[in-house]
Amino acid sequence: MTTRENSVSRHRIALVMASGVASALLLTACGSSSDNSANTGAAAPVASASAEATTPADGGTSTSSSGAGHMVSTNMLMSKTMSGMGAVITDAKGFTLYRYDKDQVNMSMCTGSCAQTWMPVMADGTPQGMGVQAKVGVLTRDDGMKQITLAGWPLYRYMGDTKAGEMNGQGKEGAWFAVTPAGKKMAASG
């Protein structure tokens, strides 16, 4: 290797290391947000386009944050029976998933502070359904992230559900409802 090639190689390594440090700092800064307010007004649409899920996956779930808000990812939707409520859809860890009345089929209207409280459920690979009757799909948000849909409706997890099996988001603001295996919204309780 010539001196010039060696110099170029060291320069590339330094750039890669610097970008890694910058990425880590950015993720740390984005993960420290404490805004838990919900967006109650209509927001600009976030997504379009859908794709059908067809290949098997391992059922994992993870949580992360980005500049757009907190997100969770999974590759498995499951039908779970909740005491007194009937069957609802959960992620692989058993957290209840919700749909938003202001969304449209294959279009998310939950952005900004709304996505801080109602975390979009992103596809980690190709999502599958267990006990799910409706079509599982994926839409592409404006930020390029792939959000899971059921019967075309974007899915979310509520920040107020702190452990599996909770349904604290059911009926919130008269617009957020747990999702049934058929992709319908669960009737409001109360």
PDB file of C-alpha atoms in Angstrom:
ATOM      1  CA  MET A   1       0.000   0.000   0.000  1.00  0.00           C
ATOM      2  CA  THR A   2       1.384   3.413  -0.947  1.00  0.00           C
ATOM      3  CA  THR A   3       1.660   6.303   1.481  1.00  0.00           C
ATOM      4  CA  ARG A   4      -1.215   8.067  -0.290  1.00  0.00           C
ATOM      5  CA  GLU A   5      -3.465   4.964  -0.071  1.00  0.00           C
ATOM      6  CA  ASN A   6      -2.546   4.576   3.593  1.00  0.00           C
ATOM      7  CA  SER A   7      -3.444   8.227   4.246  1.00  0.00           C
ATOM      8  CA  VAL A   8      -6.802   7.870   2.445  1.00  0.00           C
ATOM      9  CA  SER A   9      -7.543   4.690   4.405  1.00  0.00           C
ATOM     10  CA  ARG A  10      -6.843   6.422   7.749  1.00  0.00           C
ATOM     11  CA  HIS A  11      -9.023   9.357   6.679  1.00  0.00           C
ATOM     12  CA  ARG A  12     -11.916   6.984   5.878  1.00  0.00           C
ATOM     13  CA  ILE A  13     -11.559   5.242   9.241  1.00  0.00           C
ATOM     14  CA  ALA A  14     -11.617   8.600  11.037  1.00  0.00           C
ATOM     15  CA  LEU A  15     -14.769   9.647   9.151  1.00  0.00           C
ATOM     16  CA  VAL A  16     -16.529   6.381   9.980  1.00  0.00           C
ATOM     17  CA  MET A  17     -15.617   6.728  13.669  1.00  0.00           C
ATOM     18  CA  ALA A  18     -16.764  10.366  13.755  1.00  0.00           C
ATOM     19  CA  SER A  19     -20.098   9.519  12.160  1.00  0.00           C
ATOM     20  CA  GLY A  20     -20.596   6.694  14.677  1.00  0.00           C
ATOM     21  CA  VAL A  21     -19.975   9.061  17.605  1.00  0.00           C
ATOM     22  CA  ALA A  22     -22.327  11.656  16.090  1.00  0.00           C
ATOM     23  CA  SER A  23     -25.038   9.010  15.624  1.00  0.00           C
ATOM     24  CA  ALA A  24     -24.686   7.852  19.222  1.00  0.00           C
ATOM     25  CA  LEU A  25     -24.970  11.428  20.498  1.00  0.00           C
ATOM     26  CA  LEU A  26     -28.024  12.070  18.333  1.00  0.00           C
ATOM     27  CA  LEU A  27     -29.770   8.916  19.575  1.00  0.00           C
ATOM     28  CA  THR A  28     -28.994   9.843  23.182  1.00  0.00           C
ATOM     29  CA  ALA A  29     -30.378  13.351  22.721  1.00  0.00           C
ATOM     30  CA  CYS A  30     -33.551  12.099  21.013  1.00  0.00           C
ATOM     31  CA  GLY A  31     -34.128   9.478  23.669  1.00  0.00           C
ATOM     32  CA  SER A  32     -34.251  12.064  26.459  1.00  0.00           C
ATOM     33  CA  SER A  33     -37.515  13.702  25.362  1.00  0.00           C
ATOM     34  CA  SER A  34     -40.158  13.952  28.068  1.00  0.00           C
ATOM     35  CA  ASP A  35     -43.033  15.334  25.969  1.00  0.00           C
ATOM     36  CA  ASN A  36     -45.976  13.036  26.628  1.00  0.00           C
ATOM     37  CA  SER A  37     -48.757  15.232  25.282  1.00  0.00           C
ATOM     38  CA  ALA A  38     -51.117  13.828  22.670  1.00  0.00           C
ATOM     39  CA  ASN A  39     -51.989  15.513  19.403  1.00  0.00           C
ATOM     40  CA  THR A  40     -55.726  16.120  19.382  1.00  0.00           C
ATOM     41  CA  GLY A  41     -55.918  18.056  16.126  1.00  0.00           C
ATOM     42  CA  ALA A  42     -55.503  16.809  12.609  1.00  0.00           C
ATOM     43  CA  ALA A  43     -51.903  16.594  11.530  1.00  0.00           C
ATOM     44  CA  ALA A  44     -50.291  16.318   8.163  1.00  0.00           C
ATOM     45  CA  PRO A  45     -50.519  12.767   6.813  1.00  0.00           C
ATOM     46  CA  VAL A  46     -47.467  10.691   7.496  1.00  0.00           C
ATOM     47  CA  ALA A  47     -47.755   7.667   5.291  1.00  0.00           C
ATOM     48  CA  SER A  48     -48.887   5.981   2.172  1.00  0.00           C
ATOM     49  CA  ALA A  49     -48.410   2.704   0.291  1.00  0.00           C
ATOM     50  CA  SER A  50     -48.948  -0.738   1.713  1.00  0.00           C
ATOM     51  CA  ALA A  51     -47.381  -4.153   1.332  1.00  0.00           C
ATOM     52  CA  GLU A  52     -48.710  -7.533   2.367  1.00  0.00           C
ATOM     53  CA  ALA A  53     -46.810  -9.576   4.930  1.00  0.00           C
ATOM     54  CA  THR A  54     -46.031 -13.074   3.708  1.00  0.00           C
ATOM     55  CA  THR A  55     -42.894 -14.539   5.281  1.00  0.00           C
ATOM     56  CA  PRO A  56     -42.380 -15.980   8.772  1.00  0.00           C
ATOM     57  CA  ALA A  57     -40.659 -14.006  11.521  1.00  0.00           C
ATOM     58  CA  ASP A  58     -39.344 -14.707  15.012  1.00  0.00           C
ATOM     59  CA  GLY A  59     -41.793 -12.570  17.023  1.00  0.00           C
ATOM     60  CA  GLY A  60     -39.395 -10.066  18.612  1.00  0.00           C
ATOM     61  CA  THR A  61     -40.320  -6.611  19.892  1.00  0.00           C
ATOM     62  CA  SER A  62     -38.039  -3.669  20.607  1.00  0.00           C
ATOM     63  CA  THR A  63     -38.413  -0.023  21.606  1.00  0.00           C
ATOM     64  CA  SER A  64     -36.386   2.902  20.294  1.00  0.00           C
ATOM     65  CA  SER A  65     -36.634   6.637  19.843  1.00  0.00           C
ATOM     66  CA  SER A  66     -35.989   8.947  16.936  1.00  0.00           C
ATOM     67  CA  GLY A  67     -36.386  12.599  16.117  1.00  0.00           C
ATOM     68  CA  ALA A  68     -40.012  11.840  15.174  1.00  0.00           C
ATOM     69  CA  GLY A  69     -40.792  10.375  18.573  1.00  0.00           C
ATOM     70  CA  HIS A  70     -40.680   7.058  20.324  1.00  0.00           C
ATOM     71  CA  MET A  71     -41.349   3.965  18.288  1.00  0.00           C
ATOM     72  CA  VAL A  72     -41.690   0.297  18.984  1.00  0.00           C
ATOM     73  CA  SER A  73     -40.955  -2.429  16.518  1.00  0.00           C
ATOM     74  CA  THR A  74     -42.197  -5.973  16.270  1.00  0.00           C
ATOM     75  CA  ASN A  75     -42.655  -8.657  13.691  1.00  0.00           C
ATOM     76  CA  MET A  76     -45.555 -10.474  15.390  1.00  0.00           C
ATOM     77  CA  LEU A  77     -49.162  -9.453  16.044  1.00  0.00           C
ATOM     78  CA  MET A  78     -51.058 -11.760  18.384  1.00  0.00           C
ATOM     79  CA  SER A  79     -54.657 -12.127  19.470  1.00  0.00           C
ATOM     80  CA  LYS A  80     -55.028 -12.112  23.260  1.00  0.00           C
ATOM     81  CA  THR A  81     -58.213 -12.378  25.310  1.00  0.00           C
ATOM     82  CA  MET A  82     -58.461  -9.607  27.903  1.00  0.00           C
ATOM     83  CA  SER A  83     -60.632 -10.158  30.957  1.00  0.00           C
ATOM     84  CA  GLY A  84     -64.037  -8.589  30.400  1.00  0.00           C
ATOM     85  CA  MET A  85     -63.038  -7.116  27.021  1.00  0.00           C
ATOM     86  CA  GLY A  86     -62.674 -10.004  24.604  1.00  0.00           C
ATOM     87  CA  ALA A  87     -59.890 -10.530  22.062  1.00  0.00           C
ATOM     88  CA  VAL A  88     -57.500  -7.685  21.207  1.00  0.00           C
ATOM     89  CA  ILE A  89     -54.304  -7.449  19.211  1.00  0.00           C
ATOM     90  CA  THR A  90     -50.969  -7.210  21.035  1.00  0.00           C
ATOM     91  CA  ASP A  91     -47.342  -7.082  20.008  1.00  0.00           C
ATOM     92  CA  ALA A  92     -44.979  -9.996  20.698  1.00  0.00           C
ATOM     93  CA  LYS A  93     -44.475  -8.841  24.305  1.00  0.00           C
ATOM     94  CA  GLY A  94     -48.225  -8.712  25.023  1.00  0.00           C
ATOM     95  CA  PHE A  95     -48.685  -4.913  24.905  1.00  0.00           C
ATOM     96  CA  THR A  96     -52.101  -3.828  23.607  1.00  0.00           C
ATOM     97  CA  LEU A  97     -52.090  -2.194  20.167  1.00  0.00           C
ATOM     98  CA  TYR A  98     -54.416   0.652  19.212  1.00  0.00           C
ATOM     99  CA  ARG A  99     -55.819   2.413  16.164  1.00  0.00           C
ATOM    100  CA  TYR A 100     -56.613   6.104  15.795  1.00  0.00           C
ATOM    101  CA  ASP A 101     -59.969   7.333  14.425  1.00  0.00           C
ATOM    102  CA  LYS A 102     -58.301  10.295  12.676  1.00  0.00           C
ATOM    103  CA  ASP A 103     -56.072   7.980  10.632  1.00  0.00           C
ATOM    104  CA  GLN A 104     -57.142   6.770   7.227  1.00  0.00           C
ATOM    105  CA  VAL A 105     -56.546   3.359   5.708  1.00  0.00           C
ATOM    106  CA  ASN A 106     -52.805   3.169   4.932  1.00  0.00           C
ATOM    107  CA  MET A 107     -52.233   6.736   6.197  1.00  0.00           C
ATOM    108  CA  SER A 108     -51.074   7.813   9.660  1.00  0.00           C
ATOM    109  CA  MET A 109     -52.169  11.191  10.999  1.00  0.00           C
ATOM    110  CA  CYS A 110     -50.305  10.807  14.320  1.00  0.00           C
ATOM    111  CA  THR A 111     -47.114  12.868  14.189  1.00  0.00           C
ATOM    112  CA  GLY A 112     -45.047  15.075  16.484  1.00  0.00           C
ATOM    113  CA  SER A 113     -46.223  15.053  20.107  1.00  0.00           C
ATOM    114  CA  CYS A 114     -48.951  12.553  19.209  1.00  0.00           C
ATOM    115  CA  ALA A 115     -46.267  10.010  18.228  1.00  0.00           C
ATOM    116  CA  GLN A 116     -44.546  10.612  21.581  1.00  0.00           C
ATOM    117  CA  THR A 117     -47.602   9.340  23.483  1.00  0.00           C
ATOM    118  CA  TRP A 118     -48.931   6.928  20.860  1.00  0.00           C
ATOM    119  CA  MET A 119     -45.829   5.145  19.595  1.00  0.00           C
ATOM    120  CA  PRO A 120     -46.077   3.947  15.981  1.00  0.00           C
ATOM    121  CA  VAL A 121     -45.489   0.192  15.756  1.00  0.00           C
ATOM    122  CA  MET A 122     -42.765  -0.308  13.174  1.00  0.00           C
ATOM    123  CA  ALA A 123     -42.100  -3.476  11.231  1.00  0.00           C
ATOM    124  CA  ASP A 124     -39.025  -5.398  12.342  1.00  0.00           C
ATOM    125  CA  GLY A 125     -38.766  -7.568   9.265  1.00  0.00           C
ATOM    126  CA  THR A 126     -41.958  -8.887   7.741  1.00  0.00           C
ATOM    127  CA  PRO A 127     -44.768  -8.842  10.317  1.00  0.00           C
ATOM    128  CA  GLN A 128     -46.910 -11.914  10.899  1.00  0.00           C
ATOM    129  CA  GLY A 129     -50.164 -12.503  12.696  1.00  0.00           C
ATOM    130  CA  MET A 130     -51.106 -15.252  15.149  1.00  0.00           C
ATOM    131  CA  GLY A 131     -54.871 -15.529  15.676  1.00  0.00           C
ATOM    132  CA  VAL A 132     -55.329 -12.436  13.514  1.00  0.00           C
ATOM    133  CA  GLN A 133     -58.251 -12.452  11.066  1.00  0.00           C
ATOM    134  CA  ALA A 134     -57.509  -9.253   9.114  1.00  0.00           C
ATOM    135  CA  LYS A 135     -54.709  -8.638   6.640  1.00  0.00           C
ATOM    136  CA  VAL A 136     -51.390  -7.634   8.245  1.00  0.00           C
ATOM    137  CA  GLY A 137     -49.548  -5.054   6.153  1.00  0.00           C
ATOM    138  CA  VAL A 138     -46.974  -2.296   6.210  1.00  0.00           C
ATOM    139  CA  LEU A 139     -47.161   1.324   5.152  1.00  0.00           C
ATOM    140  CA  THR A 140     -44.232   3.614   4.462  1.00  0.00           C
ATOM    141  CA  ARG A 141     -44.267   6.804   6.561  1.00  0.00           C
ATOM    142  CA  ASP A 142     -42.911  10.048   5.144  1.00  0.00           C
ATOM    143  CA  ASP A 143     -39.724   9.499   7.171  1.00  0.00           C
ATOM    144  CA  GLY A 144     -39.200   6.183   5.357  1.00  0.00           C
ATOM    145  CA  MET A 145     -40.026   4.029   8.401  1.00  0.00           C
ATOM    146  CA  LYS A 146     -42.294   1.009   7.877  1.00  0.00           C
ATOM    147  CA  GLN A 147     -45.368   1.071  10.164  1.00  0.00           C
ATOM    148  CA  ILE A 148     -47.458  -2.073  10.671  1.00  0.00           C
ATOM    149  CA  THR A 149     -51.123  -1.980   9.685  1.00  0.00           C
ATOM    150  CA  LEU A 150     -54.047  -4.297  10.365  1.00  0.00           C
ATOM    151  CA  ALA A 151     -56.872  -4.155   7.806  1.00  0.00           C
ATOM    152  CA  GLY A 152     -54.988  -1.097   6.516  1.00  0.00           C
ATOM    153  CA  TRP A 153     -55.168   0.802   9.851  1.00  0.00           C
ATOM    154  CA  PRO A 154     -51.808   1.964  11.297  1.00  0.00           C
ATOM    155  CA  LEU A 155     -51.044   0.444  14.712  1.00  0.00           C
ATOM    156  CA  TYR A 156     -49.726   2.189  17.845  1.00  0.00           C
ATOM    157  CA  ARG A 157     -48.708   1.344  21.400  1.00  0.00           C
ATOM    158  CA  TYR A 158     -49.767   3.691  24.237  1.00  0.00           C
ATOM    159  CA  MET A 159     -47.088   5.113  26.569  1.00  0.00           C
ATOM    160  CA  GLY A 160     -49.560   4.793  29.460  1.00  0.00           C
ATOM    161  CA  ASP A 161     -49.493   0.991  29.170  1.00  0.00           C
ATOM    162  CA  THR A 162     -46.459   0.175  31.293  1.00  0.00           C
ATOM    163  CA  LYS A 163     -46.820  -3.598  31.308  1.00  0.00           C
ATOM    164  CA  ALA A 164     -48.248  -6.317  29.100  1.00  0.00           C
ATOM    165  CA  GLY A 165     -51.994  -6.788  29.307  1.00  0.00           C
ATOM    166  CA  GLU A 166     -52.889  -3.188  30.185  1.00  0.00           C
ATOM    167  CA  MET A 167     -55.443  -1.241  28.116  1.00  0.00           C
ATOM    168  CA  ASN A 168     -55.096   2.253  29.589  1.00  0.00           C
ATOM    169  CA  GLY A 169     -55.432   3.822  26.132  1.00  0.00           C
ATOM    170  CA  GLN A 170     -58.861   2.315  25.399  1.00  0.00           C
ATOM    171  CA  GLY A 171     -61.291   5.110  24.470  1.00  0.00           C
ATOM    172  CA  LYS A 172     -58.775   7.936  25.139  1.00  0.00           C
ATOM    173  CA  GLU A 173     -59.874  11.265  23.649  1.00  0.00           C
ATOM    174  CA  GLY A 174     -62.783   9.385  22.082  1.00  0.00           C
ATOM    175  CA  ALA A 175     -60.424   8.533  19.212  1.00  0.00           C
ATOM    176  CA  TRP A 176     -58.055   5.745  20.371  1.00  0.00           C
ATOM    177  CA  PHE A 177     -59.252   2.149  20.558  1.00  0.00           C
ATOM    178  CA  ALA A 178     -57.735  -1.282  21.043  1.00  0.00           C
ATOM    179  CA  VAL A 179     -57.768  -3.306  17.827  1.00  0.00           C
ATOM    180  CA  THR A 180     -59.734  -6.547  17.442  1.00  0.00           C
ATOM    181  CA  PRO A 181     -58.393  -9.557  15.493  1.00  0.00           C
ATOM    182  CA  ALA A 182     -60.677  -8.478  12.612  1.00  0.00           C
ATOM    183  CA  GLY A 183     -58.917  -5.067  12.494  1.00  0.00           C
ATOM    184  CA  LYS A 184     -61.935  -3.253  13.927  1.00  0.00           C
ATOM    185  CA  LYS A 185     -61.826  -0.873  16.861  1.00  0.00           C
ATOM    186  CA  MET A 186     -62.960  -2.302  20.163  1.00  0.00           C
ATOM    187  CA  ALA A 187     -66.149  -0.724  21.476  1.00  0.00           C
ATOM    188  CA  ALA A 188     -65.545   2.012  24.038  1.00  0.00           C
ATOM    189  CA  SER A 189     -65.828   0.768  27.595  1.00  0.00           C
ATOM    190  CA  GLY A 190     -67.644   2.436  30.376  1.00  0.00           C
TER     191      GLY A 190
END
